[in-house]
CSV table of C-alpha atoms in Angstrom, one decimal:
chain,number,residue,atom,x,y,z
W,5,UNK,CA,-19.2,-21.0,-51.1
W,6,UNK,CA,-20.4,-24.0,-53.2
W,7,UNK,CA,-19.5,-27.6,-51.9
W,8,UNK,CA,-16.5,-29.0,-53.6
W,9,UNK,CA,-17.1,-31.8,-55.9
W,10,UNK,CA,-15.8,-35.4,-54.9
W,11,UNK,CA,-12.1,-35.4,-55.0
W,12,UNK,CA,-11.8,-31.4,-55.2
W,13,UNK,CA,-10.1,-29.5,-52.5
W,14,UNK,CA,-11.5,-26.9,-50.7
W,15,UNK,CA,-9.5,-23.7,-50.9
W,16,UNK,CA,-9.2,-21.3,-47.8
W,17,UNK,CA,-10.7,-18.0,-49.4
W,18,UNK,CA,-12.0,-14.9,-47.9
W,19,UNK,CA,-12.2,-13.4,-44.3
W,20,UNK,CA,-11.9,-15.6,-41.3
W,21,UNK,CA,-13.5,-13.1,-39.0
W,22,UNK,CA,-17.1,-13.5,-40.3
W,23,UNK,CA,-19.6,-15.2,-37.8
W,24,UNK,CA,-19.6,-19.0,-38.3
W,25,UNK,CA,-22.5,-20.1,-35.7
W,26,UNK,CA,-21.8,-23.7,-36.8
W,27,UNK,CA,-22.6,-26.9,-34.8
W,28,UNK,CA,-25.6,-25.6,-32.9
W,29,UNK,CA,-23.4,-23.0,-31.2
W,30,UNK,CA,-24.9,-22.0,-28.1
W,31,UNK,CA,-24.3,-18.3,-28.9
W,32,UNK,CA,-26.6,-18.5,-31.8
W,33,UNK,CA,-29.2,-20.2,-29.3
W,34,UNK,CA,-28.7,-17.3,-27.1
W,35,UNK,CA,-29.4,-14.7,-29.6
W,36,UNK,CA,-32.6,-16.5,-30.8
W,37,UNK,CA,-34.2,-17.3,-27.5
W,38,UNK,CA,-32.7,-14.6,-25.3
W,39,UNK,CA,-31.3,-17.2,-23.0
W,40,UNK,CA,-28.8,-16.4,-20.2
W,41,UNK,CA,-25.7,-18.4,-20.7
W,42,UNK,CA,-24.1,-19.3,-17.4
W,43,UNK,CA,-20.3,-18.9,-16.9
W,44,UNK,CA,-18.2,-22.0,-16.4
W,45,UNK,CA,-15.3,-22.3,-14.4
W,46,UNK,CA,-12.7,-24.9,-13.6
W,47,UNK,CA,-12.7,-26.1,-9.8
W,48,UNK,CA,-10.7,-29.4,-9.8
W,49,UNK,CA,-8.0,-31.2,-11.9
W,50,UNK,CA,-6.4,-34.5,-11.9
W,51,UNK,CA,-3.9,-36.5,-14.1
W,52,UNK,CA,-1.8,-39.6,-14.5
W,53,UNK,CA,0.7,-39.0,-17.3
W,54,UNK,CA,4.1,-40.1,-18.7
W,55,UNK,CA,5.3,-37.1,-16.6
W,56,UNK,CA,3.8,-38.0,-13.2
W,57,UNK,CA,1.0,-39.6,-11.4
W,58,UNK,CA,-0.6,-36.4,-10.2
W,59,UNK,CA,-1.1,-32.9,-11.8
W,60,UNK,CA,1.7,-31.1,-10.0
W,61,UNK,CA,4.3,-33.5,-10.7
W,62,UNK,CA,3.2,-33.6,-14.5
W,63,UNK,CA,3.3,-29.9,-14.6
W,64,UNK,CA,6.6,-29.4,-12.9
W,65,UNK,CA,8.2,-32.0,-15.3
W,66,UNK,CA,6.6,-30.3,-18.3
W,67,UNK,CA,7.8,-26.8,-17.3
W,68,UNK,CA,11.5,-28.3,-16.8
W,69,UNK,CA,11.2,-30.0,-20.3
W,70,UNK,CA,11.5,-33.5,-19.0
W,71,UNK,CA,10.8,-36.2,-21.6
W,72,UNK,CA,8.5,-39.0,-20.7
W,73,UNK,CA,9.7,-41.5,-23.3
W,74,UNK,CA,11.5,-44.7,-22.9
W,75,UNK,CA,11.6,-48.4,-23.9
W,76,UNK,CA,8.4,-50.1,-24.0
W,77,UNK,CA,7.7,-52.3,-20.8
W,78,UNK,CA,4.0,-53.3,-21.4
W,79,UNK,CA,4.9,-56.1,-23.8
W,80,UNK,CA,8.0,-57.3,-25.8
W,81,UNK,CA,8.5,-54.8,-28.6
W,82,UNK,CA,11.7,-56.2,-30.0
W,83,UNK,CA,10.4,-57.1,-33.4
W,84,UNK,CA,8.4,-53.8,-33.8
W,85,UNK,CA,9.8,-51.0,-36.0
W,86,UNK,CA,9.1,-48.7,-33.0
W,87,UNK,CA,10.2,-50.0,-29.5
W,88,UNK,CA,9.6,-47.0,-27.2
W,89,UNK,CA,6.6,-45.0,-26.0
W,90,UNK,CA,5.8,-42.4,-23.0
W,91,UNK,CA,4.3,-44.9,-20.5
W,92,UNK,CA,2.9,-44.0,-17.2
W,93,UNK,CA,5.7,-45.0,-14.6
W,94,UNK,CA,5.8,-46.5,-11.2
W,95,UNK,CA,2.1,-47.6,-11.4
W,96,UNK,CA,0.7,-50.5,-9.5
W,97,UNK,CA,-3.1,-51.1,-10.1
W,98,UNK,CA,-3.2,-53.1,-6.7
W,99,UNK,CA,-2.4,-49.6,-5.0
W,100,UNK,CA,-5.7,-48.2,-6.3
W,101,UNK,CA,-8.2,-51.3,-6.8
W,102,UNK,CA,-9.1,-54.5,-5.4
W,103,UNK,CA,-9.0,-57.7,-7.2
W,104,UNK,CA,-12.7,-57.7,-7.7
W,105,UNK,CA,-12.7,-54.3,-9.3
W,106,UNK,CA,-9.7,-54.8,-11.5
W,107,UNK,CA,-11.7,-57.7,-13.1
W,108,UNK,CA,-13.9,-55.0,-14.5
W,109,UNK,CA,-11.3,-52.4,-15.4
W,110,UNK,CA,-9.2,-52.1,-18.7
W,111,UNK,CA,-6.3,-50.0,-18.0
W,112,UNK,CA,-7.7,-46.9,-19.6
W,113,UNK,CA,-10.5,-47.0,-17.3
W,114,UNK,CA,-8.0,-47.5,-14.3
W,115,UNK,CA,-6.3,-44.3,-15.4
W,116,UNK,CA,-9.7,-42.4,-15.8
W,117,UNK,CA,-10.8,-43.4,-12.2
W,118,UNK,CA,-7.4,-42.3,-10.8
W,119,UNK,CA,-7.4,-38.9,-12.4
W,120,UNK,CA,-10.9,-38.4,-11.5
W,121,UNK,CA,-10.5,-39.1,-7.9
W,122,UNK,CA,-7.7,-36.6,-7.7
W,123,UNK,CA,-10.0,-34.0,-9.7
W,124,UNK,CA,-12.9,-34.7,-7.4
W,125,UNK,CA,-10.9,-34.4,-4.3
W,126,UNK,CA,-9.2,-31.3,-5.5
W,127,UNK,CA,-12.7,-29.6,-6.1
W,128,UNK,CA,-14.0,-30.9,-2.8
W,129,UNK,CA,-17.1,-32.2,-4.6
W,130,UNK,CA,-17.8,-35.1,-2.3
W,131,UNK,CA,-16.9,-33.2,0.9
W,132,UNK,CA,-19.6,-30.7,-0.1
W,133,UNK,CA,-22.1,-33.2,-1.2
W,134,UNK,CA,-21.9,-34.8,2.3
W,135,UNK,CA,-22.4,-31.4,3.5
W,136,UNK,CA,-25.6,-30.7,1.3
W,137,UNK,CA,-23.9,-28.0,-1.0
W,138,UNK,CA,-23.7,-30.2,-3.9
W,139,UNK,CA,-26.6,-32.2,-5.4
W,140,UNK,CA,-25.5,-35.3,-7.0
W,141,UNK,CA,-28.3,-35.6,-9.4
W,142,UNK,CA,-27.0,-32.4,-11.2
W,143,UNK,CA,-23.2,-33.6,-11.4
W,144,UNK,CA,-22.4,-35.2,-14.7
W,145,UNK,CA,-19.5,-37.3,-16.1
W,146,UNK,CA,-18.2,-37.0,-19.7
W,147,UNK,CA,-15.0,-38.8,-20.1
W,148,UNK,CA,-13.7,-39.5,-23.5
W,149,UNK,CA,-11.5,-42.3,-25.1
W,150,UNK,CA,-10.1,-42.5,-28.8
W,151,UNK,CA,-9.8,-46.3,-28.6
W,152,UNK,CA,-11.0,-47.7,-25.1
W,153,UNK,CA,-10.2,-51.0,-24.1
W,154,UNK,CA,-7.9,-52.0,-26.7
W,155,UNK,CA,-5.7,-54.3,-24.3
W,156,UNK,CA,-9.0,-56.1,-23.3
W,157,UNK,CA,-9.7,-56.6,-26.9
W,158,UNK,CA,-6.4,-58.0,-27.6
W,159,UNK,CA,-6.5,-60.5,-24.7
W,160,UNK,CA,-10.0,-61.7,-25.6
W,161,UNK,CA,-9.3,-62.0,-29.3
W,162,UNK,CA,-6.1,-63.9,-28.7
W,163,UNK,CA,-7.7,-66.2,-26.4
W,164,UNK,CA,-10.4,-67.1,-28.9
W,165,UNK,CA,-7.8,-67.5,-31.8
W,166,UNK,CA,-5.9,-70.0,-29.5
W,167,UNK,CA,-8.9,-72.0,-28.3
W,168,UNK,CA,-11.2,-72.0,-31.5
W,169,UNK,CA,-11.5,-75.8,-31.4
W,170,UNK,CA,-13.2,-75.6,-28.1
W,171,UNK,CA,-15.8,-73.0,-29.2
W,172,UNK,CA,-15.8,-69.2,-28.3
W,173,UNK,CA,-14.8,-68.6,-24.5
W,174,UNK,CA,-15.1,-64.8,-23.8
W,175,UNK,CA,-15.1,-63.4,-20.4
W,176,UNK,CA,-18.5,-61.8,-19.2
W,177,UNK,CA,-16.5,-58.5,-18.7
W,178,UNK,CA,-15.3,-58.5,-22.1
W,179,UNK,CA,-17.7,-56.0,-23.7
W,180,UNK,CA,-18.1,-53.7,-20.6
W,181,UNK,CA,-14.5,-53.5,-20.0
W,182,UNK,CA,-13.7,-52.6,-23.8
W,183,UNK,CA,-16.2,-50.1,-24.8
W,184,UNK,CA,-15.1,-46.4,-24.9
W,185,UNK,CA,-17.8,-45.1,-22.8
W,186,UNK,CA,-17.4,-47.2,-19.7
W,187,UNK,CA,-14.9,-45.0,-17.9
W,188,UNK,CA,-17.7,-42.4,-17.4
W,189,UNK,CA,-19.9,-45.1,-16.1
W,190,UNK,CA,-17.5,-46.3,-13.5
W,191,UNK,CA,-16.9,-42.7,-12.4
W,192,UNK,CA,-20.5,-42.0,-11.9
W,193,UNK,CA,-21.0,-45.4,-10.0
W,194,UNK,CA,-18.1,-44.6,-7.8
W,195,UNK,CA,-19.6,-41.2,-6.6
W,196,UNK,CA,-23.5,-41.6,-7.4
W,197,UNK,CA,-23.5,-38.8,-9.7
W,198,UNK,CA,-26.8,-38.9,-11.8
W,199,UNK,CA,-26.1,-35.9,-14.3
W,200,UNK,CA,-25.5,-36.3,-18.1
W,201,UNK,CA,-23.2,-39.3,-18.6
W,202,UNK,CA,-21.5,-40.5,-21.7
W,203,UNK,CA,-18.1,-41.0,-23.5
W,204,UNK,CA,-17.0,-39.0,-26.7
W,205,UNK,CA,-15.2,-40.5,-29.4
W,206,UNK,CA,-13.6,-38.4,-32.1
W,207,UNK,CA,-10.0,-39.9,-32.3
W,208,UNK,CA,-7.3,-37.5,-31.0
W,209,UNK,CA,-10.0,-34.7,-30.6
W,210,UNK,CA,-11.9,-36.8,-28.2
W,211,UNK,CA,-11.3,-35.2,-24.8
W,212,UNK,CA,-11.5,-31.6,-26.1
W,213,UNK,CA,-14.9,-32.6,-27.6
W,214,UNK,CA,-15.8,-34.0,-24.2
W,215,UNK,CA,-14.7,-30.8,-22.4
W,216,UNK,CA,-16.7,-28.5,-25.1
W,217,UNK,CA,-19.9,-30.9,-24.3
W,218,UNK,CA,-19.5,-30.3,-20.6
W,219,UNK,CA,-19.1,-26.6,-21.0
W,220,UNK,CA,-22.2,-26.2,-23.2
W,221,UNK,CA,-24.3,-28.5,-20.9
W,222,UNK,CA,-23.4,-26.2,-17.9
W,223,UNK,CA,-23.9,-22.9,-19.3
W,224,UNK,CA,-27.2,-24.0,-20.7
W,225,UNK,CA,-28.2,-24.9,-17.3
W,226,UNK,CA,-28.5,-28.7,-17.7
W,227,UNK,CA,-26.0,-29.5,-15.0
W,228,UNK,CA,-24.1,-27.8,-12.0
W,229,UNK,CA,-20.7,-29.4,-12.4
W,230,UNK,CA,-19.5,-32.2,-14.8
W,231,UNK,CA,-16.3,-34.3,-14.5
W,232,UNK,CA,-14.6,-34.3,-17.9
W,233,UNK,CA,-11.7,-35.2,-19.8
W,234,UNK,CA,-10.2,-38.3,-21.4
W,235,UNK,CA,-8.1,-41.5,-20.9
W,236,UNK,CA,-6.2,-43.9,-23.1
W,237,UNK,CA,-4.1,-46.9,-22.9
W,238,UNK,CA,-3.0,-48.3,-26.3
W,239,UNK,CA,0.7,-49.0,-25.8
W,240,UNK,CA,0.1,-52.8,-26.7
W,241,UNK,CA,0.9,-54.8,-29.9
W,242,UNK,CA,-2.2,-53.9,-31.9
W,243,UNK,CA,-1.7,-50.0,-31.2
W,244,UNK,CA,2.0,-49.9,-31.8
W,245,UNK,CA,1.7,-52.2,-34.8
W,246,UNK,CA,-1.3,-50.4,-36.1
W,247,UNK,CA,0.2,-47.2,-36.1
W,248,UNK,CA,3.6,-48.4,-37.3
W,249,UNK,CA,1.9,-49.9,-40.6
W,250,UNK,CA,0.5,-46.4,-41.2
W,251,UNK,CA,4.1,-45.1,-40.8
W,252,UNK,CA,2.6,-42.7,-38.2
W,253,UNK,CA,5.2,-43.3,-35.4
W,254,UNK,CA,8.7,-42.3,-34.9
W,255,UNK,CA,11.3,-45.1,-35.2
W,256,UNK,CA,14.1,-43.1,-33.3
W,257,UNK,CA,14.7,-46.3,-31.3
W,258,UNK,CA,18.4,-45.2,-30.5
W,259,UNK,CA,17.0,-42.0,-28.8
W,260,UNK,CA,13.6,-42.2,-27.6
W,261,UNK,CA,13.7,-39.2,-25.3
W,262,UNK,CA,14.4,-37.1,-28.4
W,263,UNK,CA,12.1,-38.7,-30.6
W,264,UNK,CA,9.2,-36.2,-30.4
W,265,UNK,CA,10.5,-33.3,-32.0
W,266,UNK,CA,7.6,-30.9,-33.2
W,267,UNK,CA,8.2,-28.5,-35.9
W,268,UNK,CA,11.9,-29.7,-36.4
W,269,UNK,CA,12.8,-30.6,-39.9
W,270,UNK,CA,14.1,-34.1,-38.9
W,271,UNK,CA,10.6,-35.2,-37.2
W,272,UNK,CA,9.6,-38.5,-38.2
W,273,UNK,CA,6.3,-39.2,-36.6
W,274,UNK,CA,4.7,-39.1,-33.1
W,275,UNK,CA,5.4,-41.0,-30.0
W,276,UNK,CA,2.5,-42.9,-28.6
W,277,UNK,CA,1.8,-42.1,-24.8
W,278,UNK,CA,-1.0,-43.0,-22.3
W,279,UNK,CA,-2.8,-41.7,-19.3
W,280,UNK,CA,-5.6,-39.7,-18.3
W,281,UNK,CA,-6.4,-36.2,-17.4
W,282,UNK,CA,-9.9,-34.8,-15.7
W,283,UNK,CA,-11.2,-31.4,-15.2
W,284,UNK,CA,-14.1,-30.5,-13.1
W,285,UNK,CA,-16.2,-27.9,-14.8
W,286,UNK,CA,-18.7,-26.0,-12.8
W,287,UNK,CA,-21.4,-23.3,-12.9
W,288,UNK,CA,-19.7,-20.1,-11.5
W,289,UNK,CA,-22.5,-19.2,-9.2
W,290,UNK,CA,-22.5,-22.8,-7.9
W,291,UNK,CA,-18.9,-22.8,-7.3
W,292,UNK,CA,-19.1,-19.3,-5.4
W,293,UNK,CA,-22.0,-20.6,-3.2
W,294,UNK,CA,-19.9,-23.4,-1.9
W,295,UNK,CA,-16.7,-21.5,-1.8
W,296,UNK,CA,-14.8,-23.5,-4.3
W,297,UNK,CA,-11.2,-22.8,-5.4
W,298,UNK,CA,-11.5,-21.5,-9.2
W,299,UNK,CA,-8.4,-22.1,-11.4
W,300,UNK,CA,-9.6,-20.5,-14.3
W,301,UNK,CA,-12.8,-19.8,-16.7
W,302,UNK,CA,-13.7,-21.8,-19.7
W,303,UNK,CA,-14.3,-19.0,-22.2
W,304,UNK,CA,-15.2,-20.9,-25.3
W,305,UNK,CA,-15.1,-24.0,-27.6
W,306,UNK,CA,-15.0,-24.6,-31.2
W,307,UNK,CA,-15.6,-27.7,-33.5
W,308,UNK,CA,-15.1,-28.3,-37.2
W,309,UNK,CA,-14.1,-31.0,-39.8
W,310,UNK,CA,-11.6,-30.8,-42.3
W,311,UNK,CA,-13.7,-33.0,-44.8
W,312,UNK,CA,-10.5,-34.0,-46.5
W,313,UNK,CA,-8.7,-37.3,-45.4
W,314,UNK,CA,-9.1,-40.1,-43.2
W,315,UNK,CA,-5.9,-39.7,-41.4
W,316,UNK,CA,-4.1,-36.6,-42.8
W,317,UNK,CA,-5.1,-33.1,-41.7
W,318,UNK,CA,-5.7,-30.5,-44.2
W,319,UNK,CA,-2.4,-29.3,-45.7
W,320,UNK,CA,-3.3,-25.7,-45.3
W,321,UNK,CA,-5.1,-25.9,-41.9
W,322,UNK,CA,-8.6,-25.3,-43.2
W,323,UNK,CA,-10.4,-27.3,-40.3
W,324,UNK,CA,-8.1,-25.8,-37.7
W,325,UNK,CA,-8.6,-22.3,-38.8
W,326,UNK,CA,-12.5,-22.9,-38.3
W,327,UNK,CA,-12.2,-24.5,-35.0
W,328,UNK,CA,-10.0,-21.8,-33.7
W,329,UNK,CA,-12.1,-19.0,-35.1
W,330,UNK,CA,-15.4,-20.8,-33.7
W,331,UNK,CA,-13.8,-20.9,-30.3
W,332,UNK,CA,-12.9,-17.2,-30.5
W,333,UNK,CA,-16.3,-16.2,-31.6
W,334,UNK,CA,-17.9,-18.5,-28.7
W,335,UNK,CA,-15.8,-16.7,-26.2
W,336,UNK,CA,-16.5,-13.2,-27.7
W,337,UNK,CA,-12.8,-12.8,-28.0
W,338,UNK,CA,-10.4,-11.2,-30.6
W,339,UNK,CA,-7.1,-13.1,-31.8
W,340,UNK,CA,-5.1,-10.5,-29.7
W,341,UNK,CA,-6.8,-11.6,-26.5
W,342,UNK,CA,-4.9,-14.9,-26.7
W,343,UNK,CA,-1.3,-15.0,-25.3
W,344,UNK,CA,-0.6,-18.9,-25.6
W,345,UNK,CA,-1.5,-21.8,-28.0
W,346,UNK,CA,-1.0,-25.2,-26.8
W,347,UNK,CA,-0.8,-26.7,-30.3
W,348,UNK,CA,-1.8,-30.1,-31.4
W,349,UNK,CA,1.7,-30.5,-32.8
W,350,UNK,CA,2.2,-34.1,-33.0
W,351,UNK,CA,5.7,-34.1,-34.6
W,352,UNK,CA,4.4,-35.5,-37.8
W,353,UNK,CA,5.6,-34.2,-41.2
W,354,UNK,CA,2.5,-32.8,-42.5
W,355,UNK,CA,0.3,-32.1,-39.6
W,356,UNK,CA,2.7,-29.6,-38.0
W,357,UNK,CA,3.0,-27.6,-41.1
W,358,UNK,CA,-0.8,-27.3,-41.5
W,359,UNK,CA,-1.2,-26.1,-38.0
W,360,UNK,CA,1.2,-23.5,-38.2
W,361,UNK,CA,-0.2,-22.2,-41.5
W,362,UNK,CA,-3.5,-22.0,-39.7
W,363,UNK,CA,-2.3,-20.0,-36.9
W,364,UNK,CA,-0.5,-17.5,-39.3
W,365,UNK,CA,-3.8,-17.3,-41.4
W,366,UNK,CA,-6.2,-16.7,-38.3
W,367,UNK,CA,-4.0,-14.5,-36.1
W,368,UNK,CA,-2.1,-12.7,-38.5
W,369,UNK,CA,0.4,-10.2,-37.0
W,370,UNK,CA,-0.6,-11.2,-33.6
W,371,UNK,CA,0.7,-14.7,-34.3
W,372,UNK,CA,4.2,-13.3,-33.9
W,373,UNK,CA,3.3,-12.1,-30.3
W,374,UNK,CA,2.0,-15.3,-29.0
W,375,UNK,CA,3.8,-18.1,-27.3
W,376,UNK,CA,3.2,-21.3,-28.9
W,377,UNK,CA,4.3,-24.8,-27.6
W,378,UNK,CA,3.8,-28.6,-28.1
W,379,UNK,CA,3.9,-30.3,-24.8
W,380,UNK,CA,3.7,-33.7,-26.8
W,381,UNK,CA,7.3,-33.3,-27.2
W,382,UNK,CA,7.5,-34.4,-23.6
W,383,UNK,CA,4.3,-36.5,-23.0
W,384,UNK,CA,4.1,-38.2,-26.3
W,385,UNK,CA,0.5,-38.3,-28.0
W,386,UNK,CA,-2.0,-39.6,-25.4
W,387,UNK,CA,-4.6,-40.0,-28.3
W,388,UNK,CA,-8.1,-39.6,-26.7
W,389,UNK,CA,-6.8,-38.3,-23.5
W,390,UNK,CA,-4.4,-35.8,-25.2
W,391,UNK,CA,-6.7,-32.8,-25.2
W,392,UNK,CA,-7.6,-33.1,-21.6
W,393,UNK,CA,-3.9,-33.2,-20.6
W,394,UNK,CA,-3.2,-30.1,-22.7
W,395,UNK,CA,-6.3,-28.4,-21.3
W,396,UNK,CA,-4.8,-29.0,-17.7
W,397,UNK,CA,-1.4,-27.7,-18.8
W,398,UNK,CA,-3.2,-24.6,-20.5
W,399,UNK,CA,-4.9,-23.8,-17.2
W,400,UNK,CA,-1.7,-24.0,-15.3
W,401,UNK,CA,0.0,-21.8,-17.8
W,402,UNK,CA,-2.8,-19.1,-17.2
W,403,UNK,CA,-2.7,-19.6,-13.3
W,404,UNK,CA,1.3,-19.6,-13.2
W,405,UNK,CA,1.9,-17.2,-16.0
W,406,UNK,CA,4.7,-19.8,-17.6
W,407,UNK,CA,4.7,-21.3,-21.1
W,408,UNK,CA,5.9,-24.9,-21.0
W,409,UNK,CA,8.6,-25.6,-23.7
W,410,UNK,CA,8.6,-27.4,-27.0
W,411,UNK,CA,11.7,-29.8,-26.4
W,412,UNK,CA,14.1,-31.4,-28.8
W,413,UNK,CA,14.6,-28.6,-31.4
W,414,UNK,CA,18.4,-28.2,-32.4
W,415,UNK,CA,19.7,-25.2,-34.0
W,416,UNK,CA,20.0,-25.9,-37.9
W,417,UNK,CA,17.0,-28.2,-37.7
W,418,UNK,CA,14.7,-25.9,-39.5
W,419,UNK,CA,11.8,-26.8,-42.0
W,420,UNK,CA,11.6,-24.3,-45.0
W,421,UNK,CA,7.8,-24.8,-44.9
W,422,UNK,CA,7.5,-23.6,-41.1
W,423,UNK,CA,7.7,-20.0,-40.2
W,424,UNK,CA,10.2,-19.8,-37.5
W,425,UNK,CA,9.6,-16.0,-36.9
W,426,UNK,CA,6.8,-17.6,-34.4
W,427,UNK,CA,7.8,-18.2,-30.9
W,428,UNK,CA,7.6,-22.0,-30.5
W,429,UNK,CA,9.1,-21.8,-27.1
W,430,UNK,CA,11.8,-24.1,-27.9
W,431,UNK,CA,13.7,-26.2,-25.3
W,432,UNK,CA,12.9,-23.9,-22.2
W,433,UNK,CA,9.8,-22.5,-20.5
W,434,UNK,CA,9.1,-18.8,-20.6
W,435,UNK,CA,7.7,-16.6,-18.0
W,436,UNK,CA,5.0,-14.2,-19.5
W,437,UNK,CA,1.5,-13.0,-18.7
W,438,UNK,CA,-1.0,-15.6,-19.8
W,439,UNK,CA,-4.4,-13.8,-19.9
W,440,UNK,CA,-5.9,-16.5,-22.1
W,441,UNK,CA,-4.7,-19.8,-23.7
W,442,UNK,CA,-6.2,-21.8,-26.6
W,443,UNK,CA,-5.7,-25.5,-27.0
W,444,UNK,CA,-6.0,-27.4,-30.1
W,445,UNK,CA,-6.9,-31.1,-30.7
W,446,UNK,CA,-7.3,-32.8,-34.1
W,447,UNK,CA,-8.2,-36.3,-34.8
W,448,UNK,CA,-8.2,-38.8,-37.6
W,449,UNK,CA,-11.3,-38.4,-39.8
W,450,UNK,CA,-10.8,-34.9,-39.9
W,451,UNK,CA,-12.2,-34.0,-36.3
W,452,UNK,CA,-11.1,-30.5,-35.0
W,453,UNK,CA,-11.7,-29.1,-31.5
W,454,UNK,CA,-10.2,-25.9,-29.9
W,455,UNK,CA,-11.1,-24.7,-26.2
W,456,UNK,CA,-10.0,-21.5,-24.7
W,457,UNK,CA,-9.3,-20.9,-20.9
W,458,UNK,CA,-8.8,-17.7,-19.3
W,459,UNK,CA,-7.9,-15.9,-16.0
W,460,UNK,CA,-11.1,-15.8,-13.7
W,461,UNK,CA,-12.3,-12.4,-12.8
W,462,UNK,CA,-15.5,-12.0,-10.7
């Protein structure tokens, strides 16, 4: 298909079941060089989210349809169009870090370290490193952020503006606290992990991109295990004000807990959230050799671009189709092999429609046998951390055979552009066998990333 001219929209035509082999797909590398790709499993998880300060609490509240939204407490939001968010609750930094360490850590990096500590402990990585079963030189860290240290930037920029007459006075920690890769650095330094180490930035697709990178590095033999996920803490004036100016946030100030309502006609924007989620990805034989607990297997990942607009997703879901199809091909799976899709589903007027169209286009008749849900209806949108948090929920759906709900949908609140014959798992979790789950994350700039996790079988 010829490349569209500038300003010309690319149409979705032809079959969506032809091999893509895009983005340097490891399957293509495997075919060309006859390399044996290693299997990758999940052996640990950690989280601090608007629904709870660990994985189990967050998952329990997600299953029960609890909203994490409430009035903003991080700053005085009384003059803002949006005065609510999904904040982490009952959090005291001093419970986790000493004063010296806190000088070095933006809030987003604090969240990343806390989630990583839970995941590393859950996977018994350090316990086995001490016993000589884990080589720290072959453990990596890839933790993403869409924005990074926004609060640090605000504090420093504000100080300079107020003291301009005295000349610039910046903290020596300003840059290393602010940059979006620093969470990975802190995690590696805490444990002495010398494997691949970096951050990923692709807006709201960031942590799904990080998971795909970790998956590929492990199955190509570049690491034995990688701590991966995302963290974000942008509920501050610049974050809320910036998204307000774009008309991206819900302004339902009279009812914050019902504001995030994906796939409902009355949706008016996303609810900003914060927190972190981290998974330990590990090469299967390495995990088995040390007797690690295995939650699920990472089956595949797919990446694409909309090449359409700086903030809006493609209205027909072009990039979403390509990312999901690439993930299926990478996993060697068919659409019928997927039982649950944790959708991006941000509760924005345009984005929800495009994703639904993409699912129907790719999955065909099987789309009506799937469960679909947007956990953002409860957690809000954690930006660069959202993919990792939803990956954790997808793993729990696979292990527990339960699909968390899409809350806040009311009867009669249907959008004529959305196909309600699909099962959106409205308002109540549903029990069903979940052999495999697909999780979508899409970001500003047209970045799309999909991952598939499935039940582990030896």
